[in-house]
Coordinates of C-alpha atoms in Angstrom, one line a residue:
X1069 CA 0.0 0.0 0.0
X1070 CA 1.5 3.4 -0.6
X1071 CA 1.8 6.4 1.9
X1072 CA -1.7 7.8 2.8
X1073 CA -2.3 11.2 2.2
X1074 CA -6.1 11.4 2.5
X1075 CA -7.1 11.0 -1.0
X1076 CA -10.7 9.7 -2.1
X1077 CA -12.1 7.9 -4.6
X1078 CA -16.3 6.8 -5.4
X1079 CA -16.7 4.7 -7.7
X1080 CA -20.5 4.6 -9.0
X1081 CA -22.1 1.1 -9.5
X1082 CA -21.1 -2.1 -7.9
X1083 CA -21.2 -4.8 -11.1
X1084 CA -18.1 -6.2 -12.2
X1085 CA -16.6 -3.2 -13.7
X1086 CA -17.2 -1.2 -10.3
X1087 CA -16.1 -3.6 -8.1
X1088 CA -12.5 -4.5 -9.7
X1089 CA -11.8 -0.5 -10.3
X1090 CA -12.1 -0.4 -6.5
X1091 CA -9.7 -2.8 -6.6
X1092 CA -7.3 -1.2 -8.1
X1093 CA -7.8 1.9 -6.8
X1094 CA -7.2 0.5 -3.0
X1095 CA -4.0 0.2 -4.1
X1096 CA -3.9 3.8 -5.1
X1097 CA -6.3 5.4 -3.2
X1098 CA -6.5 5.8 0.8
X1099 CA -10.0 5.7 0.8
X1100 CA -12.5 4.0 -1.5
X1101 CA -16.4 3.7 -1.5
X1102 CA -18.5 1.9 -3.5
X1103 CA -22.1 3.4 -4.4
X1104 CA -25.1 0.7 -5.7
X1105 CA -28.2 1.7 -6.2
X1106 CA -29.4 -1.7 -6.1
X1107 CA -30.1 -4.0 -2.6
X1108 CA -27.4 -6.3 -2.9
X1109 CA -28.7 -10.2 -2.1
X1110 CA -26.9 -11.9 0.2
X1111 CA -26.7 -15.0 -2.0
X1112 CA -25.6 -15.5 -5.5
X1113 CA -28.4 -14.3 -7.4
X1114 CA -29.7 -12.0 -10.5
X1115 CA -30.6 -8.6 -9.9
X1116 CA -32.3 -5.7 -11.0
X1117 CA -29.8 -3.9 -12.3
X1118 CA -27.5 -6.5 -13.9
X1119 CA -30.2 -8.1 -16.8
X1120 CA -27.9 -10.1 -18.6
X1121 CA -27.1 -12.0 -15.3
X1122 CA -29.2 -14.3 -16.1
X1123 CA -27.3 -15.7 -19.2
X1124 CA -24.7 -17.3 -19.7
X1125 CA -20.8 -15.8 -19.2
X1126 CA -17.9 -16.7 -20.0
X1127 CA -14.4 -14.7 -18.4
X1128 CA -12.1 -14.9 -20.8
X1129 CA -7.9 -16.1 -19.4
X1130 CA -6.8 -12.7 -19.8
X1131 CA -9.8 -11.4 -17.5
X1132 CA -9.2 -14.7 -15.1
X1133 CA -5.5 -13.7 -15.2
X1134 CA -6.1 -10.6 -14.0
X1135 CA -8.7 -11.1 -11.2
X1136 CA -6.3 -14.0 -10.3
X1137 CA -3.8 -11.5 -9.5
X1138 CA -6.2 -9.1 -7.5
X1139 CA -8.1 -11.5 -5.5
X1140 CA -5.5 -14.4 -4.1
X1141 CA -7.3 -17.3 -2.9
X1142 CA -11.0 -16.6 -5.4
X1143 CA -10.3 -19.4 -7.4
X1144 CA -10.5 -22.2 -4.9
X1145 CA -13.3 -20.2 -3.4
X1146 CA -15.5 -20.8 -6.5
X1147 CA -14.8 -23.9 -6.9
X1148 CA -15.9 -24.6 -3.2
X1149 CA -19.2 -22.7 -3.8
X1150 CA -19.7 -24.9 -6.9
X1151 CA -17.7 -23.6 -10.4
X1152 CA -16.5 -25.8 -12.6
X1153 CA -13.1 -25.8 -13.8
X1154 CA -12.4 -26.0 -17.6
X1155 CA -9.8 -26.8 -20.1
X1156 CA -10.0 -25.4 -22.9
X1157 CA -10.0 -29.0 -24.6
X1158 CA -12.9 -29.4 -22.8
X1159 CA -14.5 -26.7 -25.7
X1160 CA -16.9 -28.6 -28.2
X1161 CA -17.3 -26.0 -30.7
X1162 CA -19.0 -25.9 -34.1
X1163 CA -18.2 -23.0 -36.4
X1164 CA -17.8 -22.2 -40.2
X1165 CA -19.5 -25.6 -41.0
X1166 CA -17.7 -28.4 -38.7
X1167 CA -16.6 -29.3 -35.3
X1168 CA -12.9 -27.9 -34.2
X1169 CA -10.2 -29.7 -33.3
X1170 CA -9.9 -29.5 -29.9
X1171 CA -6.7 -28.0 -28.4
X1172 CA -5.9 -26.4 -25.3
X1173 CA -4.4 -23.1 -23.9
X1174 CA -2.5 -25.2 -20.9
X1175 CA -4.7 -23.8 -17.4
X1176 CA -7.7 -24.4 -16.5
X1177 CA -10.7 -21.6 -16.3
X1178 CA -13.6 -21.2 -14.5
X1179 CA -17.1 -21.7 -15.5
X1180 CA -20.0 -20.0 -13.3
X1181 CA -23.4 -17.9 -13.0
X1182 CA -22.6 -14.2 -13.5
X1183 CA -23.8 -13.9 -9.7
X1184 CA -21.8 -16.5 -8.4
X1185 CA -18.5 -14.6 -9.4
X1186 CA -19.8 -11.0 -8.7
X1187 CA -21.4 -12.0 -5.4
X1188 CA -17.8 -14.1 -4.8
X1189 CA -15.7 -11.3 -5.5
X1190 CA -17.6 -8.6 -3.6
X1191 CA -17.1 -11.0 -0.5
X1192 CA -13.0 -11.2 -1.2
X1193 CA -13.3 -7.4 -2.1
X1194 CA -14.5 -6.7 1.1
X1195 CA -12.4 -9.1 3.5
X1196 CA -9.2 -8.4 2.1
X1197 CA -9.4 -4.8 1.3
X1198 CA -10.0 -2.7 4.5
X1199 CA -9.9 0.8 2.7
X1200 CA -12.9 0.0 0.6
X1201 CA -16.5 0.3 1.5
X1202 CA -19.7 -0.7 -0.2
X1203 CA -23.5 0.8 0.4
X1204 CA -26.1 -0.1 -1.0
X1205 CA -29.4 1.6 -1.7
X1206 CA -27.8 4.4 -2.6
X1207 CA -28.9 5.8 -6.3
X1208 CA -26.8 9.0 -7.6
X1209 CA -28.9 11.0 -8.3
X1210 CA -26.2 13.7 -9.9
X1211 CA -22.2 14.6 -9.7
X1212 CA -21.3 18.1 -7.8
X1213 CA -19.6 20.0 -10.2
X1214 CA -17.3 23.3 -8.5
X1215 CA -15.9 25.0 -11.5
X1216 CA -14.6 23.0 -14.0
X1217 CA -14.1 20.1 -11.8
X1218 CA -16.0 17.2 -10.2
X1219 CA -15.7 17.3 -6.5
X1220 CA -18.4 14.2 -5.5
X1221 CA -21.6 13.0 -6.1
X1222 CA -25.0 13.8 -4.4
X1223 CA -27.6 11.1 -3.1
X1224 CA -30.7 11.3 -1.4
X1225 CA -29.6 15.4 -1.1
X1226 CA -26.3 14.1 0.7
X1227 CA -23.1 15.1 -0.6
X1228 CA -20.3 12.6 -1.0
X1229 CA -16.9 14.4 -1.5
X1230 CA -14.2 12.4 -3.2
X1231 CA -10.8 13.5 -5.5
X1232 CA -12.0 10.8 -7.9
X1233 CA -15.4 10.0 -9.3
X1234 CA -15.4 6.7 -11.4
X1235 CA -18.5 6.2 -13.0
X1236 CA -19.4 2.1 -13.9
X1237 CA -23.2 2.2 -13.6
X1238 CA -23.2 1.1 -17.6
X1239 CA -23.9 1.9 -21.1
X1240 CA -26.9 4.1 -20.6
X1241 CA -25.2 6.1 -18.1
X1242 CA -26.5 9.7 -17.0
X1243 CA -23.4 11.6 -16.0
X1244 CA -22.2 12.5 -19.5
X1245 CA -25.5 14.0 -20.0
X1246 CA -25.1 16.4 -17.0
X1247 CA -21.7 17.0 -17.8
X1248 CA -23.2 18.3 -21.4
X1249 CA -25.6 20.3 -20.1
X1250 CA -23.1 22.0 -17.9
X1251 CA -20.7 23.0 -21.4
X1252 CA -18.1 19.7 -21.5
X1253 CA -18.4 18.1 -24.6
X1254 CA -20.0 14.9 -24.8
X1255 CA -18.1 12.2 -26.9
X1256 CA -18.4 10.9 -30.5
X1257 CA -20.4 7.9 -30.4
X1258 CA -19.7 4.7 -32.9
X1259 CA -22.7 1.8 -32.7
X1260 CA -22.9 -1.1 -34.5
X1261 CA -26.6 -2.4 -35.0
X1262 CA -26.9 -6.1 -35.0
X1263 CA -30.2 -6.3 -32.5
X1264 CA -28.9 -9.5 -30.6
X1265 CA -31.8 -11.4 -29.1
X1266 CA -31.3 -14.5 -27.1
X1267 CA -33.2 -16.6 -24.6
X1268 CA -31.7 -18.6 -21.6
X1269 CA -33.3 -21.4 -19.8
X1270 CA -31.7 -23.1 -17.2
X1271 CA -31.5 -26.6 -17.0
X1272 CA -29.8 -29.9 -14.9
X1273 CA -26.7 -31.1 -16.2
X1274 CA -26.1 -34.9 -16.2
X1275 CA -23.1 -36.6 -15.8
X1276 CA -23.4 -38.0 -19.2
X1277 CA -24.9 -35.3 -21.3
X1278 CA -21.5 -34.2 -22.9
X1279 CA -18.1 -35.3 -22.9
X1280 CA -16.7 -32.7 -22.4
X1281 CA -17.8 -29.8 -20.1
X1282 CA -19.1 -26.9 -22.6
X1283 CA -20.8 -26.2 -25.9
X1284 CA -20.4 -23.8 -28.2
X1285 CA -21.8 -23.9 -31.4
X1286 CA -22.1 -21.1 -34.2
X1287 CA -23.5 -20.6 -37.3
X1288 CA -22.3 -19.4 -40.5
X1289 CA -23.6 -16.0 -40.2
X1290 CA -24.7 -15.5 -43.7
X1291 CA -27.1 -18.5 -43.5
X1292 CA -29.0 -16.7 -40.9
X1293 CA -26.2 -16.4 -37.7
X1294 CA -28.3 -18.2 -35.2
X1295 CA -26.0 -19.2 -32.2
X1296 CA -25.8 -21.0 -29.4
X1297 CA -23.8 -21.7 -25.7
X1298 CA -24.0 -24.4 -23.1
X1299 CA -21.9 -23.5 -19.9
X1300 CA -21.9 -25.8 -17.0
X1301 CA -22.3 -23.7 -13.4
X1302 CA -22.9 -24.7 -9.8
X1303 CA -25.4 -27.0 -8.4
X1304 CA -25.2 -29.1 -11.0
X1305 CA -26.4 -27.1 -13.7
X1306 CA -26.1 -26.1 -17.4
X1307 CA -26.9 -22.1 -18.3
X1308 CA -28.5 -22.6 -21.8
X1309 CA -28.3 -19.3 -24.0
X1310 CA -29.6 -19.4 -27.9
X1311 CA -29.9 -16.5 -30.2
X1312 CA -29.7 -14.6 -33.0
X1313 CA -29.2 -11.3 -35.1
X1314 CA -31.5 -8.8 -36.8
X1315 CA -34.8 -9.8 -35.3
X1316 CA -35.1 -13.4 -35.5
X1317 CA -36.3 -13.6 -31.9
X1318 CA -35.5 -17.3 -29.9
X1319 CA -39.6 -18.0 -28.8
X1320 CA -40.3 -18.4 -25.1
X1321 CA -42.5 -21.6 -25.3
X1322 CA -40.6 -24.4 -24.3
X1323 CA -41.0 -26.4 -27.1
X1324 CA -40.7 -24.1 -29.9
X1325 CA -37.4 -22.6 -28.0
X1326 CA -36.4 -26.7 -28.3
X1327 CA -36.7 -26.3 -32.4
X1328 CA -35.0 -23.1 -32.4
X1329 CA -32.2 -24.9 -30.7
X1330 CA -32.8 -27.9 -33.1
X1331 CA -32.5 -25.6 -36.3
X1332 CA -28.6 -24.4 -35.1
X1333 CA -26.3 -26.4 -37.5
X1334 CA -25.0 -29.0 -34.4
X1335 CA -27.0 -30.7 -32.4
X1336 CA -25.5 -30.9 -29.1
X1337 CA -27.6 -28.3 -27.4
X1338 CA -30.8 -29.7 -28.7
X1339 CA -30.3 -33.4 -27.7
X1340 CA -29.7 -31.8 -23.7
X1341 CA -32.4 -29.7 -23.9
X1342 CA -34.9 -33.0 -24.7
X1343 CA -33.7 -34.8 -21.9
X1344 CA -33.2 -32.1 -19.6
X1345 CA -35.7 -30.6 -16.6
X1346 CA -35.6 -27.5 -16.6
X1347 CA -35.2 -25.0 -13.8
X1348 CA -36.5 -21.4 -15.4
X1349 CA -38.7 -20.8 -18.3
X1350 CA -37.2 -19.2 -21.4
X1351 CA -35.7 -15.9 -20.1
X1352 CA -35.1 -13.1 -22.6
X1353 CA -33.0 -10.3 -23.8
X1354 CA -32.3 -7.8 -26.3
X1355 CA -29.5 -5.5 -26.8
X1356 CA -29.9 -3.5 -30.7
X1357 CA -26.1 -2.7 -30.7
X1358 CA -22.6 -2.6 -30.0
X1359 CA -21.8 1.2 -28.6
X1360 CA -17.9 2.9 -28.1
X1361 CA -18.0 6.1 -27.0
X1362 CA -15.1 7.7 -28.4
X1363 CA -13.8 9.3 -24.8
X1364 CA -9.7 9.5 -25.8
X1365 CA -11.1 12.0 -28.5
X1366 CA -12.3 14.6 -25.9
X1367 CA -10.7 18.0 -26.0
X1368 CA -11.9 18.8 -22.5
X1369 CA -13.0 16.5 -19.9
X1370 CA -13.4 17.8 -16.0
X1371 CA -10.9 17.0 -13.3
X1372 CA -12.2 14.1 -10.6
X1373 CA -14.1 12.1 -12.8
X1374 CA -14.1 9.1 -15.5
X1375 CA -16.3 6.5 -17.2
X1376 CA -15.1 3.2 -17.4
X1377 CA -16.8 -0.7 -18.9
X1378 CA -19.9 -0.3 -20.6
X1379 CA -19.9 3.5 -20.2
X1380 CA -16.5 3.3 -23.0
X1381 CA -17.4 0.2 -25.1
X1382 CA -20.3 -2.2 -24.7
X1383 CA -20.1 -5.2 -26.6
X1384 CA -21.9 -7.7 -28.4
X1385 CA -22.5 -10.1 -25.4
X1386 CA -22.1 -13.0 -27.6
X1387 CA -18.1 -12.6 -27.9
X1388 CA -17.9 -12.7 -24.6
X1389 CA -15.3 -9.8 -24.3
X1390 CA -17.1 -7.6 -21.6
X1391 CA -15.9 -8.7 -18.3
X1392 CA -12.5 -9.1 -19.4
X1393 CA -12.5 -6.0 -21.4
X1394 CA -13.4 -4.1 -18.0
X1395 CA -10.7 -5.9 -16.2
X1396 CA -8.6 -4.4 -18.4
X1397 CA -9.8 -0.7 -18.4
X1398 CA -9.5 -1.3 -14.6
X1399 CA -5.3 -1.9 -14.4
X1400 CA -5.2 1.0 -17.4
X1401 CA -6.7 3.3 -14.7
X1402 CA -4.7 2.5 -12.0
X1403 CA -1.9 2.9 -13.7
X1404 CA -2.8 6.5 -15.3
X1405 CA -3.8 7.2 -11.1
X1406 CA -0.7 5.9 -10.3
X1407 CA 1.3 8.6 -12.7
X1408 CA -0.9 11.4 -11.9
X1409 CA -2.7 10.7 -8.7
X1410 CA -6.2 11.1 -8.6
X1411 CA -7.2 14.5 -8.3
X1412 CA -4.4 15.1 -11.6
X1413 CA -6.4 17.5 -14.3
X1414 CA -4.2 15.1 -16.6
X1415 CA -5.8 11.7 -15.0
X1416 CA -8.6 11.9 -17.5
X1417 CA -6.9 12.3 -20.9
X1418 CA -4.4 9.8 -20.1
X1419 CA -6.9 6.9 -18.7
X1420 CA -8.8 7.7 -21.5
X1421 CA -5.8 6.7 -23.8
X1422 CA -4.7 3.6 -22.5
X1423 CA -8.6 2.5 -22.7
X1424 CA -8.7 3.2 -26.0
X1425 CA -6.1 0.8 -26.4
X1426 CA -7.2 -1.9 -24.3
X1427 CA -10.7 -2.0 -26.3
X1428 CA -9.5 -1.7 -29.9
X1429 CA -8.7 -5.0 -30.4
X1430 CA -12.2 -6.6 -28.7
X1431 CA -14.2 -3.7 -30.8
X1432 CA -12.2 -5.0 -33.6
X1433 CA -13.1 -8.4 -33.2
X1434 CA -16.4 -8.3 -32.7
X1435 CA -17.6 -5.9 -34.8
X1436 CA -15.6 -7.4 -37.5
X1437 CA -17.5 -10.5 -37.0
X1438 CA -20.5 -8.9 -36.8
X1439 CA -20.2 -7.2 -40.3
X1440 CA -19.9 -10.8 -41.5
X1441 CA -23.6 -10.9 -41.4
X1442 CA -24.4 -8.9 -44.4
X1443 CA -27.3 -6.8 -42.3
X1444 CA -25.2 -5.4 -39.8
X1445 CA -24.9 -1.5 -40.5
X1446 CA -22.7 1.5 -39.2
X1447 CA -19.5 2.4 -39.2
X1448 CA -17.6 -0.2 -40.3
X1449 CA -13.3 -0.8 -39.6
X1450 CA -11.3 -0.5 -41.7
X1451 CA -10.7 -3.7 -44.0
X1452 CA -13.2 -5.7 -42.8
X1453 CA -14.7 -7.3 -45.7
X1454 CA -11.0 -8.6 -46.6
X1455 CA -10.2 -9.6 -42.8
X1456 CA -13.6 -11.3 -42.9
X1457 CA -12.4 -13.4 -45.5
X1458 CA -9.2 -14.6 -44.3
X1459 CA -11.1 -15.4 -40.9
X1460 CA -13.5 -17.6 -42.7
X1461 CA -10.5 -20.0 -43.8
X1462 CA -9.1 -19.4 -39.9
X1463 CA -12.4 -21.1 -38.5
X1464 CA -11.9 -23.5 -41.1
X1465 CA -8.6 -24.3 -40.4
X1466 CA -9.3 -24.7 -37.1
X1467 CA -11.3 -27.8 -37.7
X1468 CA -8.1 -29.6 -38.3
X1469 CA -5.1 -27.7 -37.6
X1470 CA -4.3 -27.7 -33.8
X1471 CA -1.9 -24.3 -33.6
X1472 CA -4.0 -22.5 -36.0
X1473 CA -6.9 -23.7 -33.2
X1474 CA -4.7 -22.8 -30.5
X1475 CA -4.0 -19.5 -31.3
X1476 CA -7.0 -18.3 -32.6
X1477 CA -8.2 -19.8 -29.1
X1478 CA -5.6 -17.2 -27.5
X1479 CA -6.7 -14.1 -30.1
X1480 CA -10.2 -14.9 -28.6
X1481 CA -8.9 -14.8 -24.9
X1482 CA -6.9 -11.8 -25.3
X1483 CA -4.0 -13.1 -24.7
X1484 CA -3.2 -12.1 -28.1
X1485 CA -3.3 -9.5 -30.8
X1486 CA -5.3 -10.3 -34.1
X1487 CA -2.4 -9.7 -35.8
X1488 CA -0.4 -12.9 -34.7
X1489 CA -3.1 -14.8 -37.2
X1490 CA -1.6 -13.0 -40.0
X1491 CA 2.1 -13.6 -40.1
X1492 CA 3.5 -15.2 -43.1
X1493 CA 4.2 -18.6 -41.1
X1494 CA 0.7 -18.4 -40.0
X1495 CA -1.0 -17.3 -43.4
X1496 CA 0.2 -20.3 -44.8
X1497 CA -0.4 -23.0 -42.4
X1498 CA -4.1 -21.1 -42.4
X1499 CA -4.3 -21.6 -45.9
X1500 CA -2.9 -25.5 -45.8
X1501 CA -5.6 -26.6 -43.1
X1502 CA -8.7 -24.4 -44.5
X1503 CA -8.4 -27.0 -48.2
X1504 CA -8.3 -29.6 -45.4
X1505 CA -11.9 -28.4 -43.7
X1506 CA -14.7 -31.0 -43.7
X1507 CA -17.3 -27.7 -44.0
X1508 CA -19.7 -28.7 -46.3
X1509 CA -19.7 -32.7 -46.5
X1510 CA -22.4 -33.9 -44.3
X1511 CA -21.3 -33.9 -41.0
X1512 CA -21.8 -36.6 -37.9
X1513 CA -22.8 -35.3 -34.5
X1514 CA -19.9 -34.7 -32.0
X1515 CA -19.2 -37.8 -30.6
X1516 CA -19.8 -36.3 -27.1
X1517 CA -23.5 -35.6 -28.2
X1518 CA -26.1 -37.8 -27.4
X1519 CA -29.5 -37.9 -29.8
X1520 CA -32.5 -36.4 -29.5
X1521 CA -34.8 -39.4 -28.0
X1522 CA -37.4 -41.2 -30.4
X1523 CA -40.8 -42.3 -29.8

């Protein structure tokens, strides 16, 4: 811990995002309190304010890796509460027309409910850092503004005076707005439109209902981009999550949500859904588009105060990047506070910075692949259509090649750069394995699927 000098720090919003900034910031930061407006449960359970809680998550290794280093000792505490660890070889996934060859990235990763590892690391956030507090209850209503500056927050008509606002409550946050009206200028805006729906139902999971311990399959996305994820969590439990692009809506009604599942171009999901009781009905969601809010363009942001997580980029839930992606933002403001210190008219600009670094290359990704899909609209980066195409004969590559498997595996975890898929060594192995592909010969179901029973 470094010398303590009094400072201050709020950080607004105790999700994921909120509660690994305060994280950081304890290191940082002699003082640090965490505003929800939300009653938090006692166990691990969805709430109000977190909607896609109910679906399934995945943290990507570099997001693990990092929350590995902050939290000693949460890995074992999930697994005693019920996660399930994975290898990556573990992954039965079905993409660009055939099953890939399964590979690994040599640790193992956790597989939970979105509760589970908030509620979990709350607990550890809590017990091991004494400089950090948490209330709940306690809705912002707006940010105290003293010149050009941010000094706090108000709620309930109570002032709350901190050095450093951090501002996680999401991607519909209200802060910019007031910070608009009161002259700063609010930041350029790129969204992608790809209205993701997708429906979750919870279900038991059986010893012998896959070998292997999650399913992922995916479709080609110009034949309609229907997806789907199987993630085994605690209590025994699989976290079911179809979907789709550009209005085709997964139904509700249990059996019609069954063919949905049926029409997706493996049928491992299907055959555990028919056997499978069920836990939930069919829960929904809808998100119309990715959103990055071009904050490391801003001429003039105020002193005290930064958004961070959704609030700078909010994803496509279906790539998975989100939790790993605010991890990330996370250790990029800690170390612009650690430059600066917190109260720094400089903090801002130079947070804002590294975040745009750390989210370039998920935006990348997954609005690239969401521009594979021929309705997807806005603004589009740069050389997509041609990166789209050599990433068609990656995914088919990967259905026989294990280190073009491998290391698209990594490029998906983060752990590393898109780029590393295009050297010349790697170009032509691509190329190689993709004439190799099975894509498009009738395919068997995995062999860790088990059929669909007949009358």
């Amino acid at each position: 811990m470094r010398e303590r000098n009094g400072t201050t720090a709020i950080v607004i919003g105790a999700g994921m995002a909120g509660l690994v900034i305060a994280r950081v910031l304890s290191d940082h930061v002699d003082r640090v309190t965490v505003l929800e407006r939300d009653r938090l449960p006692q166990d691990a359970v969805t709430r109000r304010s977190v909607p896609q809680g109910r679906h399934a998550h995945v943290l990507l290794a570099r997001g693990q890796r990092l929350l590995d280093g902050w939290f000693p000792g949460l890995v074992d505490e999930l697994v005693q509460a019920g996660a399930v660890p994975l290898d990556a070889k573990d992954l039965v996934w079905h993409q660009a027309g055939a099953y890939r060859v399964r590979t690994d990235l040599g640790f193992l990763a956790m597989s939970m409910s979105r509760p589970l590892l908030e509620s979990t690391v709350r607990e550890r956030l809590l017990r091991q850092r004494s400089n950090v507090s948490l209330t709940d209850e306690a809705a912002v209503d707006r940010l105290i503004l003293e010149g050009d500056r941010v000094a706090g927050v108000r709620v309930d008509g109570t002032e709350h005076r901190a050095d450093l606002v951090v501002d996680c409550s999401g991607r519909n946050t209200r802060f910019l707005d007031q910070l608009a009206k009161a002259g700063f200028p609010a930041p350029e805006v790129s969204a992608v439109r790809v209205d993701t729906a997708y429906g979750t139902r919870i279900v038991r999971r059986r010893p012998d209902d896959l070998d292997g311990t999650l399913a992922l399959v995916v479709d080609d996305p110009t034949r309609g981009h229907r997806m789907g994820t199987m993630v085994p969590v605690e209590g025994d439990r699989w976290i079911i999550t179809v979907g789709s692009f550009h209005g085709d809506v997964p139904p509700t009604e249990p059996d019609e949500y069954e063919d949905f599942a049926r029409s997706l171009p493996s049928p491992v999901i299907a055959d555990v859904l028919a056997r499978a009781d069920a836990f939930t009905p069919v829960l929904s969601h809808r998100m119309p588009t990715s959103r990055r809010r071009r904050v490391e363009r801003l001429e003039r942001t105020p002193p005290g105060f930064v958004v961070l997580g959704d609030a700078i980029c909010s994803l496509n839930p279906v790539h998975w990047q989100g939790m790993s992606s605010a991890a990330l933002q996370a250790r990029a403001l800690g170390q612009a506070v650690e430059r600066h210190g917190p109260a720094s008219p400089a903090l801002a600009g130079d947070f804002y910075r590294r975040a745009a670094k750390v989210v370039d290359v998920p935006w990348k990704i997954a609005a690239g692949a969401d521009f594979a899909d021929p309705r997807t609209s806005g603004p589009e980066p740069t050389g997509t259509d041609l990166v789209n195409r050599y990433l068609d004969k990656v995914l088919r590559a990967c259905h026989t090649s294990i280190p073009v498997a491998r290391q698209t595996l990594r490029v998906q975890n983060l752990l590393a750069r898109p780029e590393s898929l295009m050297t010349p060594a790697m170009v032509l192995r691509v190329l190689l394995a993709a004439r190799r592909s099975p894509a498009g010969v009738e395919m068997p179901a995995a062999p860790s699927a088990r059929r669909r029973p007949t009358a």
